[in-house]
CSV table of C-alpha atoms in Angstrom, one decimal:
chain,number,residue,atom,x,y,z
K,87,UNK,CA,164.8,154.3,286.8
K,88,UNK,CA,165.8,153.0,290.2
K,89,UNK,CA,162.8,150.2,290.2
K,90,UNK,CA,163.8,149.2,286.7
K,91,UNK,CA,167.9,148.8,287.5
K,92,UNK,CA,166.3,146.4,290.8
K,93,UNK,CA,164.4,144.5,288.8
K,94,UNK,CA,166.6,143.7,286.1
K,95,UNK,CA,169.3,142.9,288.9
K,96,UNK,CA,167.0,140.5,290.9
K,97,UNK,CA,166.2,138.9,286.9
K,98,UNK,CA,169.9,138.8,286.2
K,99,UNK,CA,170.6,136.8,289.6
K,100,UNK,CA,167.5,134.9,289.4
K,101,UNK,CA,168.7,133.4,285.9
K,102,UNK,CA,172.2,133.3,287.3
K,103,UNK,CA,171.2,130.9,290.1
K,104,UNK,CA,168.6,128.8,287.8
K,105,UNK,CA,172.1,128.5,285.7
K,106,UNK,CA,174.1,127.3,288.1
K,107,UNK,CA,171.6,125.1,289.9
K,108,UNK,CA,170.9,123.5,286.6
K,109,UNK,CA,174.9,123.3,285.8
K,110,UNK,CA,175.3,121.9,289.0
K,111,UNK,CA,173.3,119.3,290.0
K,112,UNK,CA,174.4,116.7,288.1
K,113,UNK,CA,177.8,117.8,289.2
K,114,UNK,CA,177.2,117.5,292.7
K,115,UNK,CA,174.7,114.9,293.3
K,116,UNK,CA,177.4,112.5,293.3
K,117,UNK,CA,179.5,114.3,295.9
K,118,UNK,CA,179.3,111.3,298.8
K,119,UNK,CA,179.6,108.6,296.4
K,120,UNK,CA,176.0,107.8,296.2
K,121,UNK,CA,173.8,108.4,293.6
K,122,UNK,CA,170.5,107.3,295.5
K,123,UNK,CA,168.9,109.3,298.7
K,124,UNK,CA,166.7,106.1,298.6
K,125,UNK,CA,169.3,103.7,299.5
K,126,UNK,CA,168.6,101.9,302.5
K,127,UNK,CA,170.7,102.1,305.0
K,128,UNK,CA,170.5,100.8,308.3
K,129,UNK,CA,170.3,102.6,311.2
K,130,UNK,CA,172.2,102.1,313.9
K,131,UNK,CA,170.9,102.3,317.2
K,132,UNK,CA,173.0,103.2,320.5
K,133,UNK,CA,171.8,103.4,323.8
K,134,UNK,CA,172.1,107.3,325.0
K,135,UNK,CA,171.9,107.1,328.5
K,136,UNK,CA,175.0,105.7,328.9
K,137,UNK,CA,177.5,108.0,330.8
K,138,UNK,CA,180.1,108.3,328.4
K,139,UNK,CA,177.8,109.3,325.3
K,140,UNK,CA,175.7,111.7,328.1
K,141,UNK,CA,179.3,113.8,328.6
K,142,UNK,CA,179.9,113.8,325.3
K,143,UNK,CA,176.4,115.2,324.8
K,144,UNK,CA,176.4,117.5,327.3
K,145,UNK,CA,179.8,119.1,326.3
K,146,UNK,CA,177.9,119.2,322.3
K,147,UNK,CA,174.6,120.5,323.6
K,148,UNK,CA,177.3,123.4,325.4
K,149,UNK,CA,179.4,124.2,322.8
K,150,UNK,CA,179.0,122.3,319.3
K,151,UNK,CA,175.5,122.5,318.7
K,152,UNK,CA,174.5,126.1,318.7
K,153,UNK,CA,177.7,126.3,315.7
K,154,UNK,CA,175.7,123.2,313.9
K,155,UNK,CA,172.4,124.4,314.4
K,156,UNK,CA,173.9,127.7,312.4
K,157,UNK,CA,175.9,126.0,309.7
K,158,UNK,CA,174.5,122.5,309.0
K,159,UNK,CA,170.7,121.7,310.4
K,160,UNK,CA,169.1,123.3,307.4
K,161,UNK,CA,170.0,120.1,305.8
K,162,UNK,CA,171.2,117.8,308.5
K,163,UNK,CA,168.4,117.9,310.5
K,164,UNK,CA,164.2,117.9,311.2
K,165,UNK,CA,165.0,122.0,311.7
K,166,UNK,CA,165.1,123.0,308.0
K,167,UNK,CA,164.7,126.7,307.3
K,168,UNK,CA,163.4,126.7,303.8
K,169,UNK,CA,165.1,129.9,301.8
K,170,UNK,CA,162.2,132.1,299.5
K,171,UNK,CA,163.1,130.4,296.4
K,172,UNK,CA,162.5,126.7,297.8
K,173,UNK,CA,158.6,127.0,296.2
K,174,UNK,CA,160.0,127.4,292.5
K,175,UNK,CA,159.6,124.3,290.4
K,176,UNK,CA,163.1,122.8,290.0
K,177,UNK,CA,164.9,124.3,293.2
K,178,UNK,CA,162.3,122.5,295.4
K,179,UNK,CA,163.2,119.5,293.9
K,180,UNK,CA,166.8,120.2,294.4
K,181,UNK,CA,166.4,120.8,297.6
K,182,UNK,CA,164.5,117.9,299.0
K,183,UNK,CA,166.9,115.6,297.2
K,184,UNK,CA,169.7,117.6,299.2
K,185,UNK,CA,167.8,117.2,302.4
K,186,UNK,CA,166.9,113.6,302.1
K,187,UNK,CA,170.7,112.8,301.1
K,188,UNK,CA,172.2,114.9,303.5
K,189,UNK,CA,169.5,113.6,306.5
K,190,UNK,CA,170.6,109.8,305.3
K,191,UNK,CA,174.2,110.4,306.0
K,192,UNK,CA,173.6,112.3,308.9
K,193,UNK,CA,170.7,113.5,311.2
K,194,UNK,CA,171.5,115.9,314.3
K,195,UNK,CA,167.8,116.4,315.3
K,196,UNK,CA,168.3,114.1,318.9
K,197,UNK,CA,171.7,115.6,319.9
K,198,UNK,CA,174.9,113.2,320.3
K,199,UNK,CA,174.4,110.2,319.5
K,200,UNK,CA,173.2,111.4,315.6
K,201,UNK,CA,170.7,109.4,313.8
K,202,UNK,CA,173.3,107.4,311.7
K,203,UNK,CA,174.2,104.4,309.5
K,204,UNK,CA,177.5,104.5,311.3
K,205,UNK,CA,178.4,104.1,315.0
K,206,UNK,CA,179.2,107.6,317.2
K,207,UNK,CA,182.8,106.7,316.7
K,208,UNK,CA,182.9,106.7,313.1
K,209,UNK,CA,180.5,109.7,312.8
K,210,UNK,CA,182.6,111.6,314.6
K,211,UNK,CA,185.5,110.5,313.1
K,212,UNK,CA,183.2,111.5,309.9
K,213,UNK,CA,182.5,115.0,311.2
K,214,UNK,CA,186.0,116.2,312.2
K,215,UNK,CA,187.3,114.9,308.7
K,216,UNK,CA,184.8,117.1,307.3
K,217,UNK,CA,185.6,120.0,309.0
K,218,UNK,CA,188.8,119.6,308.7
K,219,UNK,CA,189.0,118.8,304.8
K,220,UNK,CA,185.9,121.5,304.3
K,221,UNK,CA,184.3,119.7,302.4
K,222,UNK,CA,180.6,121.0,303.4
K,223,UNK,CA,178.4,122.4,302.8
K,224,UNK,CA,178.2,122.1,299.1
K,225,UNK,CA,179.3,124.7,296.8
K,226,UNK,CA,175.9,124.6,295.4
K,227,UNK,CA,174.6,125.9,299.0
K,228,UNK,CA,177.2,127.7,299.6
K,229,UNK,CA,176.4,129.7,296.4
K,230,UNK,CA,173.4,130.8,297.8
K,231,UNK,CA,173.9,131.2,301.6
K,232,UNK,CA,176.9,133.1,301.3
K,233,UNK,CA,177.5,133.0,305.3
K,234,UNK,CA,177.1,129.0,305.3
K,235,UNK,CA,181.1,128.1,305.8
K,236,UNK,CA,182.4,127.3,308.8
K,237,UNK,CA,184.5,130.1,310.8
K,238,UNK,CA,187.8,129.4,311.5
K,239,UNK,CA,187.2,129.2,315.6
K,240,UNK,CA,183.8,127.2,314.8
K,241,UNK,CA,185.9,124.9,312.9
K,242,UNK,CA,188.7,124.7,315.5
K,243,UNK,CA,186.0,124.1,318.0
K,244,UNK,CA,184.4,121.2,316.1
K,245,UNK,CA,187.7,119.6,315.8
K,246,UNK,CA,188.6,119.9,319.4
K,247,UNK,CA,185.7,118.5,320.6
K,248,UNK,CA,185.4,115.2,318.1
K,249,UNK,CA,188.8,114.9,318.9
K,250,UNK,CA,188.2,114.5,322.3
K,251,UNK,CA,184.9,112.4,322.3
K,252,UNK,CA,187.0,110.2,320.0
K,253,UNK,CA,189.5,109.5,322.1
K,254,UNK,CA,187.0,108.5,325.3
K,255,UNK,CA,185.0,106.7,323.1
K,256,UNK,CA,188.3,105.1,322.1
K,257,UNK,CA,189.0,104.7,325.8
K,258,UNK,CA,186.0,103.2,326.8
K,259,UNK,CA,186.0,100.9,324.0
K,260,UNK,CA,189.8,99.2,325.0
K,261,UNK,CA,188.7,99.3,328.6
């Protein structure tokens, strides 16, 4: 009896998350604006050893990145921790298109600077208007990783910090 109730639980959520992965897909693959991870976009390259971003960096590497690594590498990053259900046909797909996207906008694999279309100033600016706005990660993820959402300390922590590498990089830039 026990083994029968389990199973037809773990059918019921299995066809409950096939439902709304299918349901919302379309919905959300439009999300940034973009309808293509293939666009090309180029990337912009920094150098990192300058002084200013390594502070920034060091104070991210301290305090930022162990909440990122947490909440955000599985798709922003080379670090993706692929859940059980990423071999069935449709959520695989899914899933790389998420990653692809997501990687695109964003990649934090090489610390602060990011791997970017954008300058550190504007992904920054980028990040804390996320984080602010909570608009990641996904409902679609968030469906699934129930835990994925930002803390309200992580997110006051986030904030705090771009708004203070904003303003140096703002600093050094009118200098």
């Amino acid at each position: 009896d026990i083994m029968q109730a389990i199973n037809s639980l773990i059918f019921k959520l299995s066809a409950a998350s096939l439902f709304s992965a299918v349901l919302l897909l379309p919905i959300m693959s439009f999300a940034h604006g973009d309808s293509s991870p293939d666009a090309v976009k180029k990337e912009v390259h920094v150098d990192k050893n300058l002084p200013l971003y390594e502070a920034i960096n060091s104070s991210y590497l301290a305090n930022i990145k162990p909440i990122l690594e947490k909440k955000c590498f599985d798709c922003h990053s080379d670090s993706t921790r692929f859940p059980w259900y990423y071999k069935i046909p449709g959520f695989k797909q899914m899933i790389d298109y998420d990653i692809k996207k997501a990687k695109r906008h964003i990649n934090m694999s090489k610390d602060f600077p990011f791997i970017s279309h954008n300058t550190p100033l504007k992904d920054l600016e980028s990040l804390r208007e996320v984080v602010i706005e909570n608009d990641m990660p996904p409902l679609r993820y968030v469906i699934a990783h129930w835990d994925s959402r930002l803390t309200k300390s992580e997110r006051e922590a986030i904030i705090k910090w771009s708004e203070e590498s904003i303003s140096k990089l703002r600093e050094f830039r009118y200098q």
